[in-house]
Tab-separated table of C-alpha atoms and ligand atoms in Angstrom:
chain	number	residue	atom	x	y	z
A	8	MET	CA	-4.146	-33.178	33.620
A	9	LYS	CA	-4.209	-33.415	29.896
A	10	ILE	CA	-1.267	-31.720	27.928
A	11	ARG	CA	-3.375	-29.030	26.543
A	12	THR	CA	-4.248	-27.723	30.600
A	13	LYS	CA	-0.773	-27.996	31.758
A	14	ILE	CA	0.627	-26.036	29.017
A	15	GLN	CA	-1.824	-23.621	29.191
A	16	SER	CA	-1.907	-23.050	33.191
A	17	TYR	CA	1.417	-23.667	33.593
A	18	SER	CA	1.898	-20.645	31.229
A	19	SER	CA	-0.234	-18.457	32.460
A	20	LEU	CA	1.106	-18.640	36.004
A	21	PHE	CA	4.753	-18.450	35.351
A	22	LEU	CA	3.671	-15.469	33.145
A	23	SER	CA	1.741	-13.936	36.189
A	24	VAL	CA	4.090	-14.684	38.784
A	25	MET	CA	6.741	-12.415	36.393
A	26	LEU	CA	4.707	-9.680	35.991
A	27	ILE	CA	3.709	-9.127	39.551
A	28	LEU	CA	7.661	-9.096	40.655
A	29	LEU	CA	7.997	-6.656	37.883
A	30	SER	CA	5.263	-4.740	38.765
A	31	ILE	CA	6.517	-4.267	42.682
A	32	ILE	CA	9.760	-3.288	41.656
A	33	VAL	CA	8.520	-0.831	39.452
A	34	LEU	CA	6.495	0.454	42.215
A	35	ILE	CA	9.199	0.323	45.030
A	36	ALA	CA	11.472	1.772	42.003
A	37	PHE	CA	9.283	4.836	41.413
A	38	PHE	CA	8.686	5.498	44.901
A	39	TRP	CA	12.328	5.907	46.345
A	40	ILE	CA	12.764	7.707	43.132
A	41	SER	CA	9.990	10.243	43.676
A	42	VAL	CA	11.023	10.034	47.273
A	43	GLU	CA	14.510	11.346	46.748
A	44	ARG	CA	13.257	13.940	44.410
A	45	GLU	CA	11.394	15.285	46.812
A	46	GLN	CA	13.918	15.336	49.015
A	47	ASP	CA	16.342	17.504	47.320
A	48	LEU	CA	13.474	20.172	46.347
A	49	LEU	CA	13.338	20.274	50.381
A	50	GLU	CA	16.652	20.630	51.270
A	51	ASP	CA	17.189	23.101	48.719
A	52	GLN	CA	14.615	25.313	49.416
A	53	ALA	CA	16.157	24.826	52.995
A	54	SER	CA	19.357	25.677	51.461
A	55	LEU	CA	17.871	29.186	49.952
A	56	ILE	CA	15.710	30.303	52.996
A	57	GLU	CA	19.240	29.952	54.958
A	58	GLU	CA	21.105	31.874	52.139
A	59	ASN	CA	18.865	34.602	51.479
A	60	ILE	CA	17.517	35.359	54.564
A	61	LEU	CA	19.380	37.218	57.226
A	62	THR	CA	19.156	35.170	60.537
A	63	LYS	CA	17.604	38.129	62.841
A	64	ASP	CA	15.176	38.561	59.852
A	65	LEU	CA	14.249	34.779	60.994
A	66	ILE	CA	14.122	35.343	64.400
A	67	SER	CA	12.130	38.690	64.226
A	68	GLY	CA	10.925	39.815	60.727
A	69	ASP	CA	8.357	39.294	59.031
A	70	PRO	CA	7.019	36.158	58.517
A	71	ASP	CA	5.708	36.889	54.935
A	72	LEU	CA	9.383	36.306	53.828
A	73	LEU	CA	8.841	32.931	53.511
A	74	GLU	CA	6.164	32.807	51.005
A	75	PRO	CA	8.794	32.737	48.516
A	76	TYR	CA	10.605	29.533	49.299
A	77	THR	CA	7.267	27.895	51.126
A	78	PRO	CA	6.777	24.502	48.807
A	79	ASP	CA	3.273	24.691	46.710
A	80	ASP	CA	0.806	22.966	49.444
A	81	GLY	CA	3.727	23.332	51.815
A	82	MET	CA	5.185	24.817	55.443
A	83	VAL	CA	7.909	26.351	56.244
A	84	ARG	CA	8.860	27.134	60.215
A	85	ILE	CA	11.353	28.688	62.128
A	86	PHE	CA	12.494	26.945	65.653
A	87	ASP	CA	14.864	28.430	67.832
A	88	THR	CA	17.801	27.408	69.632
A	89	ASP	CA	15.855	25.948	72.904
A	90	GLY	CA	13.098	24.800	70.177
A	91	ARG	CA	10.073	27.347	70.202
A	92	LEU	CA	8.486	27.608	67.399
A	93	ILE	CA	9.103	31.742	66.527
A	94	LYS	CA	7.606	32.033	63.138
A	95	SER	CA	5.660	29.697	60.371
A	96	PHE	CA	4.776	29.863	57.114
A	97	THR	CA	1.525	28.191	55.146
A	98	ASP	CA	-1.398	28.749	52.477
A	99	GLU	CA	-2.929	25.646	54.249
A	100	GLU	CA	-5.351	25.746	56.799
A	101	ASP	CA	-5.057	22.182	57.652
A	102	LEU	CA	-0.883	22.091	57.831
A	103	GLN	CA	-1.196	24.953	60.722
A	104	GLY	CA	-1.873	22.177	63.508
A	105	PHE	CA	0.699	19.875	62.075
A	106	LYS	CA	2.791	18.457	65.125
A	107	VAL	CA	6.422	19.004	65.682
A	108	GLN	CA	8.414	16.090	65.040
A	109	SER	CA	11.464	16.979	66.619
A	110	VAL	CA	13.316	19.820	66.207
A	111	ASN	CA	17.042	19.228	67.188
A	112	ASP	CA	18.086	16.702	64.310
A	113	LYS	CA	18.867	17.740	60.946
A	114	GLY	CA	17.388	15.181	58.334
A	115	PHE	CA	14.503	13.844	56.998
A	116	ASP	CA	10.782	11.921	58.625
A	117	PHE	CA	7.873	10.859	56.392
A	118	THR	CA	4.785	10.850	59.217
A	119	LYS	CA	1.298	10.476	57.971
A	120	ALA	CA	-1.058	12.775	59.580
A	121	ASP	CA	-5.042	13.087	59.193
A	122	GLY	CA	-4.282	10.704	57.029
A	123	ASP	CA	-2.256	12.190	54.652
A	124	TYR	CA	1.314	11.391	54.233
A	125	MET	CA	4.116	14.352	54.801
A	126	LEU	CA	7.840	14.929	54.388
A	127	THR	CA	9.745	17.151	56.885
A	128	TYR	CA	13.087	18.117	55.957
A	129	ARG	CA	14.885	19.997	59.237
A	130	HIS	CA	18.140	22.020	58.601
A	131	PRO	CA	19.931	24.436	61.310
A	132	TYR	CA	20.739	27.651	60.520
A	133	PRO	CA	23.279	29.658	62.902
A	134	GLU	CA	22.132	32.033	65.671
A	135	GLU	CA	24.235	34.401	67.590
A	136	GLY	CA	26.237	33.162	70.232
A	137	LYS	CA	27.211	29.685	68.004
A	138	LYS	CA	24.321	27.981	69.130
A	139	LEU	CA	21.746	26.515	66.260
A	140	GLY	CA	18.028	27.170	65.455
A	141	MET	CA	16.177	24.869	63.039
A	142	ILE	CA	14.167	25.357	59.420
A	143	GLU	CA	11.626	23.072	58.550
A	144	VAL	CA	10.319	22.923	55.240
A	145	ILE	CA	7.280	20.417	54.803
A	146	GLN	CA	5.222	18.840	52.301
A	147	PRO	CA	2.248	16.731	51.791
A	148	GLN	CA	3.074	13.701	49.330
A	149	ASP	CA	-0.854	13.197	48.656
A	150	THR	CA	0.497	13.559	44.851
A	151	LEU	CA	3.336	10.976	44.911
A	152	PHE	CA	0.454	8.780	46.559
A	153	ASP	CA	-1.585	9.659	44.168
A	154	HIS	CA	1.101	8.804	41.561
A	155	LEU	CA	1.658	5.433	42.919
A	156	SER	CA	-1.813	4.430	42.438
A	157	THR	CA	-2.699	5.223	39.119
A	158	LEU	CA	0.773	3.626	38.190
A	159	SER	CA	-0.161	0.306	40.297
A	160	LEU	CA	-3.585	0.642	38.068
A	161	VAL	CA	-1.744	0.706	34.651
A	162	LEU	CA	0.701	-1.876	35.901
A	163	GLY	CA	-2.316	-3.922	37.262
A	164	GLY	CA	-4.260	-3.625	34.612
A	165	ALA	CA	-1.762	-4.306	31.587
A	166	SER	CA	-1.057	-7.198	33.327
A	167	LEU	CA	-4.209	-8.379	33.311
A	168	PHE	CA	-4.453	-7.708	29.322
A	169	VAL	CA	-1.029	-9.460	29.271
A	170	ILE	CA	-2.350	-12.444	30.838
A	171	LEU	CA	-5.316	-12.875	29.208
A	172	LEU	CA	-3.126	-12.677	25.686
A	173	SER	CA	-1.247	-15.149	27.365
A	174	ILE	CA	-4.363	-17.264	27.834
A	175	LEU	CA	-5.574	-16.601	24.500
A	176	ALA	CA	-1.713	-18.091	22.806
A	177	GLY	CA	-1.252	-20.621	25.591
A	178	LYS	CA	-4.623	-21.467	24.018
A	179	TRP	CA	-2.992	-21.333	20.461
A	180	LEU	CA	0.022	-22.639	21.201
A	181	ALA	CA	-1.269	-26.260	22.956
A	182	ASN	CA	-3.389	-26.523	19.838
A	183	GLN	CA	-0.403	-25.805	17.195
A	184	ILE	CA	1.056	-29.157	19.289
A	185	LEU	CA	-1.305	-30.904	20.035
A	186	LYS	CA	-2.724	-30.760	17.174
A	187	PRO	CA	-0.614	-33.328	15.329
A	188	ILE	CA	-0.509	-35.617	18.191
A	189	SER	CA	-4.209	-35.942	18.301
A	190	ILE	CA	-4.211	-37.054	14.657
A	191	MET	CA	-1.317	-39.486	14.909
A	192	SER	CA	-3.391	-40.987	18.283
A	193	GLY	CA	-6.161	-40.794	16.398
A	194	THR	CA	-5.077	-42.876	13.653
A	195	MET	CA	-3.139	-45.416	15.750
A	196	MET	CA	-6.028	-46.221	17.481
A	197	ASP	CA	-7.771	-46.509	13.823
A	198	ILE	CA	-4.869	-48.756	13.413
A	199	GLU	CA	-5.579	-50.900	16.378
A	200	LYS	CA	-9.521	-51.201	16.111
A	201	SER	CA	-9.527	-51.727	12.371
A	202	GLY	CA	-6.112	-53.465	11.726
A	203	GLU	CA	-5.995	-52.288	8.560
A	204	PHE	CA	-1.989	-50.418	8.415
A	205	LYS	CA	-3.108	-46.688	7.910
A	206	ARG	CA	-0.709	-43.312	7.237
A	207	ILE	CA	-0.656	-40.506	9.638
A	208	PRO	CA	-1.890	-37.690	6.984
A	209	LEU	CA	1.174	-34.870	6.966
A	210	SER	CA	1.531	-31.497	5.657
A	211	ASP	CA	4.255	-30.703	3.520
A	212	GLN	CA	5.300	-27.491	4.544
A	213	SER	CA	6.280	-27.535	8.280
A	214	LYS	CA	9.324	-29.653	8.791
A	215	ASP	CA	9.362	-29.727	12.681
A	216	GLU	CA	10.276	-32.698	15.069
A	217	LEU	CA	6.151	-34.132	15.205
A	218	GLN	CA	5.998	-34.002	11.295
A	219	VAL	CA	9.801	-36.224	11.253
A	220	MET	CA	8.126	-38.186	14.046
A	221	GLY	CA	4.902	-38.806	11.863
A	222	ALA	CA	7.104	-39.496	9.130
A	223	SER	CA	8.960	-42.439	10.894
A	224	PHE	CA	5.788	-43.594	11.813
A	225	ASN	CA	4.703	-43.911	8.277
A	226	MET	CA	7.699	-45.645	6.975
A	227	MET	CA	7.519	-48.051	9.822
A	228	ILE	CA	3.760	-48.525	9.002
A	229	GLU	CA	5.235	-49.040	4.920
A	230	ARG	CA	7.497	-51.458	6.328
A	231	LEU	CA	5.605	-53.811	8.241
A	232	GLU	CA	2.767	-53.502	5.729
A	233	ARG	CA	5.459	-54.614	3.653
A	234	ASN	CA	6.529	-57.850	5.396
A	235	TYR	CA	2.772	-58.610	6.027
A	236	ASN	CA	1.930	-58.784	2.852
A	237	GLN	CA	5.292	-61.077	1.946
A	238	GLN	CA	4.322	-63.435	5.175
A	239	GLN	CA	1.107	-63.824	4.348
A	240	GLN	CA	1.910	-64.518	0.580
A	241	PHE	CA	4.257	-66.850	1.416
A	242	LEU	CA	1.988	-68.338	4.413
A	243	SER	CA	-0.832	-69.022	1.631
A	244	ASP	CA	1.864	-70.310	-0.865
A	245	ALA	CA	3.844	-72.614	2.211
A	246	SER	CA	0.157	-73.826	3.292
A	247	HIS	CA	-0.448	-74.227	-0.415
A	248	GLU	CA	2.389	-76.337	-1.387
A	249	LEU	CA	2.523	-77.975	1.753
A	250	LYS	CA	-1.210	-79.322	1.440
A	251	THR	CA	-0.410	-80.962	-2.469
A	252	PRO	CA	2.065	-83.707	-0.906
A	253	ILE	CA	0.916	-84.242	2.142
A	254	THR	CA	-2.255	-85.400	0.271
A	255	VAL	CA	-0.586	-87.474	-1.800
A	256	ILE	CA	1.315	-88.891	0.911
A	257	GLU	CA	-1.993	-89.525	2.647
A	258	SER	CA	-3.625	-91.229	-0.499
A	259	TYR	CA	-0.632	-93.533	-1.369
A	260	SER	CA	-0.497	-94.294	2.568
A	261	SER	CA	-4.024	-95.278	2.020
A	262	LEU	CA	-3.419	-96.978	-1.044
A	263	LEU	CA	-0.082	-99.706	0.811
A	264	LYS	CA	-2.441	-100.496	3.768
A	265	ARG	CA	-5.390	-101.473	1.160
A	266	TRP	CA	-3.489	-103.162	-1.768
A	267	GLY	CA	-0.180	-102.196	-1.384
A	268	MET	CA	2.095	-105.347	0.303
A	269	LYS	CA	0.349	-107.883	-2.088
A	270	ASP	CA	0.795	-105.753	-5.381
A	271	GLU	CA	4.337	-105.079	-6.471
A	272	ALA	CA	3.808	-102.809	-8.921
A	273	ILE	CA	1.480	-100.585	-6.364
A	274	GLN	CA	4.153	-100.706	-3.609
A	275	GLU	CA	7.217	-98.939	-6.173
A	276	GLU	CA	5.192	-96.557	-7.080
A	277	ALA	CA	3.573	-95.627	-3.772
A	278	VAL	CA	7.293	-95.373	-2.157
A	279	GLU	CA	8.945	-93.528	-5.276
A	280	ALA	CA	5.914	-90.464	-5.060
A	281	ILE	CA	6.003	-90.753	-0.864
A	282	HIS	CA	9.921	-90.082	-1.468
A	283	HIS	CA	9.751	-87.698	-3.894
A	284	GLU	CA	6.711	-85.573	-2.021
A	285	ALA	CA	8.970	-85.763	1.297
A	286	ILE	CA	11.701	-84.427	-0.769
A	287	ARG	CA	9.960	-81.378	-1.696
A	288	MET	CA	8.535	-80.852	1.986
A	289	LYS	CA	11.826	-81.239	3.375
A	290	GLN	CA	13.279	-78.491	0.573
A	291	LEU	CA	11.219	-75.995	1.333
A	292	THR	CA	11.328	-76.626	5.746
A	293	GLU	CA	15.665	-76.687	4.793
A	294	HIS	CA	15.232	-73.097	2.845
A	295	LEU	CA	12.408	-71.758	6.097
A	296	LEU	CA	15.196	-72.866	8.291
A	297	ARG	CA	17.985	-71.360	6.947
A	298	ALA	CA	16.148	-68.138	6.406
A	299	ALA	CA	14.991	-68.016	9.936
A	300	SER	CA	19.016	-68.896	11.124
A	301	GLN	CA	20.467	-65.927	9.268
A	302	ALA	CA	20.063	-64.191	12.480
A	303	GLU	CA	22.178	-66.540	14.689
A	304	PRO	CA	26.051	-65.426	15.012
A	305	THR	CA	29.104	-67.153	13.934
A	306	VAL	CA	32.178	-67.433	14.392
A	307	ASP	CA	33.568	-69.066	11.107
A	308	MET	CA	36.948	-68.764	10.102
A	309	GLU	CA	38.335	-68.039	6.642
A	310	GLU	CA	40.507	-69.919	4.676
A	311	LYS	CA	42.155	-70.498	1.470
A	312	ILE	CA	40.178	-72.028	-1.043
A	313	GLU	CA	41.365	-73.525	-4.299
A	314	LEU	CA	38.279	-72.565	-6.624
A	315	ILE	CA	38.070	-75.071	-9.766
A	316	SER	CA	38.219	-78.064	-7.215
A	317	PHE	CA	35.913	-76.858	-4.899
A	318	CYS	CA	33.202	-75.780	-7.477
A	319	GLU	CA	33.444	-79.161	-9.134
A	320	GLN	CA	33.043	-81.152	-5.871
A	321	ILE	CA	29.817	-79.204	-5.885
A	322	ALA	CA	28.697	-79.766	-9.523
A	323	GLN	CA	29.394	-83.175	-9.328
A	324	THR	CA	27.026	-83.875	-7.018
A	325	PHE	CA	23.853	-81.654	-8.802
A	326	ARG	CA	25.432	-83.483	-12.147
A	327	ARG	CA	24.436	-86.750	-10.333
A	328	THR	CA	21.336	-85.515	-9.017
A	329	GLY	CA	19.690	-83.416	-11.354
A	330	ASN	CA	21.437	-85.484	-14.598
A	331	ARG	CA	22.435	-82.066	-16.415
A	332	GLU	CA	25.686	-81.452	-18.058
A	333	ILE	CA	28.011	-78.718	-15.488
A	334	LYS	CA	31.168	-77.311	-17.094
A	335	ILE	CA	33.639	-75.291	-15.590
A	336	GLN	CA	35.356	-72.308	-17.463
A	337	CYS	CA	38.656	-70.803	-15.876
A	338	GLU	CA	42.081	-69.232	-17.968
A	339	PHE	CA	43.535	-70.499	-14.624
A	340	LYS	CA	44.517	-74.204	-13.578
A	341	GLU	CA	44.688	-73.322	-10.388
A	342	ILE	CA	42.983	-70.146	-8.516
A	343	TYR	CA	42.662	-69.476	-4.991
A	344	ALA	CA	40.366	-67.360	-3.019
A	345	MET	CA	39.866	-66.279	1.007
A	346	SER	CA	36.547	-67.133	2.554
A	347	ILE	CA	34.724	-69.462	4.773
A	348	SER	CA	34.112	-71.938	2.418
A	349	SER	CA	31.162	-73.809	4.385
A	350	LYS	CA	28.987	-70.532	3.477
A	351	LEU	CA	30.573	-70.195	-0.200
A	352	GLU	CA	29.272	-73.763	-0.602
A	353	GLN	CA	25.234	-72.689	0.614
A	354	VAL	CA	25.750	-70.023	-2.104
A	355	LEU	CA	26.728	-71.821	-4.424
A	356	VAL	CA	24.389	-74.621	-4.102
A	357	ILE	CA	21.458	-71.991	-3.999
A	358	LEU	CA	22.399	-70.905	-7.085
A	359	LEU	CA	23.194	-73.770	-8.688
A	360	ASP	CA	19.697	-75.239	-7.609
A	361	ASN	CA	18.180	-72.074	-9.245
A	362	ALA	CA	19.738	-72.799	-12.389
A	363	MET	CA	18.414	-76.523	-12.416
A	364	LYS	CA	15.304	-74.979	-11.707
A	365	TYR	CA	14.802	-72.533	-14.133
A	366	SER	CA	16.379	-73.631	-17.355
A	367	GLU	CA	16.799	-77.164	-18.880
A	368	SER	CA	20.071	-77.421	-21.222
A	369	GLY	CA	23.352	-77.075	-19.757
A	370	ILE	CA	24.688	-74.704	-17.073
A	371	ARG	CA	28.403	-72.861	-16.958
A	372	ILE	CA	30.261	-72.535	-13.558
A	373	MET	CA	32.440	-69.534	-14.857
A	374	ILE	CA	35.599	-68.088	-12.523
A	375	LYS	CA	37.093	-65.017	-13.650
A	376	ARG	CA	39.982	-62.798	-12.005
A	377	GLN	CA	39.801	-59.147	-12.217
A	378	GLY	CA	42.756	-56.923	-10.335
A	379	ASN	CA	42.138	-58.417	-6.562
A	380	ASP	CA	38.404	-59.404	-7.198
A	381	ILE	CA	37.350	-62.626	-7.582
A	382	PHE	CA	34.019	-63.805	-9.992
A	383	ILE	CA	32.671	-66.822	-9.889
A	384	GLY	CA	29.534	-66.883	-12.422
A	385	VAL	CA	26.656	-68.991	-12.561
A	386	LYS	CA	25.139	-69.646	-15.592
A	387	ASP	CA	22.073	-71.164	-17.995
A	388	GLN	CA	20.559	-70.655	-20.536
A	389	GLY	CA	16.788	-70.450	-19.056
A	390	PRO	CA	14.156	-68.760	-19.830
A	391	GLY	CA	15.729	-65.283	-18.095
A	392	ILE	CA	14.247	-62.759	-15.818
A	393	SER	CA	12.422	-59.659	-17.083
A	394	PRO	CA	13.677	-56.115	-16.670
A	395	GLU	CA	11.191	-55.117	-13.880
A	396	HIS	CA	11.563	-58.258	-11.879
A	397	LEU	CA	15.301	-58.130	-11.346
A	398	PRO	CA	15.809	-55.166	-8.890
A	399	HIS	CA	13.463	-57.467	-6.128
A	400	VAL	CA	14.801	-61.170	-6.920
A	401	PHE	CA	17.103	-60.505	-3.934
A	402	GLU	CA	14.340	-59.653	-1.198
A	403	ARG	CA	12.657	-62.598	0.779
A	404	PHE	CA	10.060	-64.127	-0.629
A	405	TYR	CA	10.007	-62.530	-3.604
A	406	ARG	CA	8.806	-64.923	-6.709
A	407	VAL	CA	8.941	-63.891	-10.134
A	408	ASP	CA	6.168	-66.270	-10.927
A	409	SER	CA	4.038	-67.689	-8.791
A	410	SER	CA	2.914	-70.460	-11.026
A	411	ARG	CA	6.183	-71.038	-12.285
A	412	ALA	CA	7.739	-71.079	-8.651
A	413	ARG	CA	5.253	-73.671	-7.530
A	414	LYS	CA	6.037	-75.859	-10.270
A	415	THR	CA	9.587	-75.559	-9.577
A	416	GLY	CA	9.074	-75.941	-5.374
A	417	GLY	CA	10.666	-72.049	-4.729
A	418	ASN	CA	9.751	-70.533	-2.321
A	419	GLY	CA	11.186	-66.660	-3.058
A	420	LEU	CA	14.125	-67.306	-0.501
A	421	GLY	CA	16.870	-68.408	-1.793
A	422	LEU	CA	18.974	-65.058	-3.447
A	423	SER	CA	17.723	-63.347	-0.403
A	424	ILE	CA	19.273	-66.002	1.298
A	425	ALA	CA	22.202	-66.462	-0.466
A	426	GLN	CA	23.104	-62.680	-0.554
A	427	SER	CA	22.969	-62.464	3.049
A	428	LEU	CA	25.382	-65.387	2.941
A	429	ALA	CA	27.741	-63.796	0.744
A	430	GLU	CA	28.051	-60.511	2.383
A	431	SER	CA	28.938	-62.357	5.863
A	432	PHE	CA	32.243	-63.662	3.543
A	433	ASP	CA	32.423	-59.614	2.477
A	434	GLY	CA	31.287	-61.280	-0.566
A	435	LYS	CA	28.458	-59.684	-3.172
A	436	LEU	CA	25.888	-61.370	-5.313
A	437	GLU	CA	25.191	-59.195	-8.751
A	438	ILE	CA	22.965	-60.793	-11.250
A	439	GLN	CA	22.233	-60.398	-15.117
A	440	SER	CA	19.463	-61.751	-16.758
A	441	GLU	CA	17.920	-61.717	-20.902
A	442	VAL	CA	14.387	-62.858	-21.497
A	443	GLY	CA	15.255	-65.635	-23.811
A	444	GLU	CA	18.877	-65.856	-23.471
A	445	GLY	CA	19.193	-66.953	-19.655
A	446	THR	CA	20.405	-66.008	-16.544
A	447	VAL	CA	24.130	-65.392	-14.644
A	448	VAL	CA	24.034	-64.987	-11.152
A	449	THR	CA	27.903	-63.510	-10.536
A	450	ILE	CA	29.509	-64.056	-6.452
A	451	ILE	CA	32.032	-61.329	-6.320
A	452	LEU	CA	34.815	-62.005	-3.826
A	453	SER	CA	36.974	-58.725	-3.311
A	454	HIS	CA	40.558	-57.610	-2.219
A	455	GLN	CA	41.554	-61.250	-2.906
A	456	ILE	CA	45.805	-60.666	-2.517
A	457	LEU	CA	46.561	-64.250	-2.845
A	458	ILE	CA	47.048	-65.867	-7.063
B	26	LIG	P1	13.040	-69.752	-5.254
B	26	LIG	O1	13.415	-70.254	-4.123
B	26	LIG	O2	11.324	-69.371	-5.737
B	26	LIG	O3	13.896	-70.043	-6.061
B	26	LIG	P2	14.911	-67.371	-5.527
B	26	LIG	O4	14.984	-66.200	-4.487
B	26	LIG	O5	16.342	-68.059	-5.413
B	26	LIG	O6	13.808	-67.751	-5.122
B	26	LIG	O7	14.689	-66.608	-6.704
B	26	LIG	C1	13.706	-65.699	-6.711
B	26	LIG	C2	13.189	-65.472	-8.097
B	26	LIG	O8	13.464	-65.235	-9.030
B	26	LIG	C3	12.381	-66.941	-8.576
B	26	LIG	O9	11.153	-67.040	-8.227
B	26	LIG	C4	12.660	-66.683	-9.865
B	26	LIG	O10	11.267	-66.797	-10.886
B	26	LIG	C5	13.577	-66.137	-10.381
B	26	LIG	N1	15.025	-66.681	-10.775
B	26	LIG	C6	16.107	-66.889	-9.402
B	26	LIG	N2	17.039	-67.301	-10.755
B	26	LIG	C7	16.866	-67.772	-11.562
B	26	LIG	C8	17.009	-68.186	-12.490
B	26	LIG	N3	18.244	-69.099	-12.245
B	26	LIG	N4	16.214	-68.256	-13.901
B	26	LIG	C9	15.112	-67.682	-14.291
B	26	LIG	N5	14.904	-67.322	-13.029
B	26	LIG	C10	15.765	-67.293	-12.009
């Protein structure tokens, strides 16, 4: 069953049951209240007869004496101590033959005679010799039943009207609730069919749960689209990057196969080129592996590190491989920090690698202390990064200039890896850069209490 049908039928069914129950309660209450009122009236009539007419007149007096005490359309009858009818008064011919129910018990009877309901009240009166006679007051109840049937008609009609209204309201409510849902499922089907990242159109006015759900869906689609685009860019760049070294390796190895074994110069050139391209591919895959392994949990312990000698060791490797001047500046002879040395080294390697890639002159590592924070800055004198790119350089796969990055072998992963590594030992990364002046990337180690 569709949700729309469910909402409509359940709400109408529920309302119908409630209305039927309510109508039954109202009818029963009306009936009992009316009957009680009628009983009070009959009781009053009988008491008035007893109080105002002498017993002897009741027995032998004129029957017209009873006229003022006879209810409209009703009848009064007087029975003697032996239950014999001795007097009766009524204007209604139909009532004259009304069967005597009982003459002994005081109380009420509700009986049906000739299709009409009659309410009878018997009231004893004292007769001579202490015995009791009976005054019987009878009132037909057709008006009560007329009222009862009118009331049932009114209740039935009103209930039907309310049920009809509720069906319309249910339809409107179901539309209100389901419209955004069908728009959402339509958009989802469109996405499924077309493979495009589409957004759900949302109305600005309402802030209900469905709108929140739609907004969350749109945010999720936006993120998926962003990631998808970044990965698409990375895939195309990576395949482009790998195509060149593979072609170089393939052509040099063919050359070696054909001529190289005899010609020493070709041999040397081919080995050098293959070696160079192999290193480039290795760097690219290493970056990818590092990025992929970030999700793995690690249990590295913090240790006390003397930062000047630590940086010196890493700088020395870069000086040899990159043939570049790298200076370390620090106002202290020794400076200690608590950190995870393997991760701190990885971050420094990425920052030095970037400084080497994106600049040509000397590099400086500046170690400073301010209060309980230690700053390790890697400064180069390269072309710098323009302000519009600066906020994005920590994003995965983000590259300022694809052509420059391709030339230098970058793939936009270095800084994002460095940032998550720094976060894993409670550090932070900050970047400052000026176009034409150079770039400083600083590792901040907070809450360091060692001197
Ligand atoms: P990549 O692996 O491409 O170097 P990164 O995440 O390390 O990726 O850097 C992102 C981008 O930031 C790079 O494409 C580069 O353009 C820019 N960048 C990073 N470091 C420097 C730097 N020291 N000088 C100039 N640009 C830099």
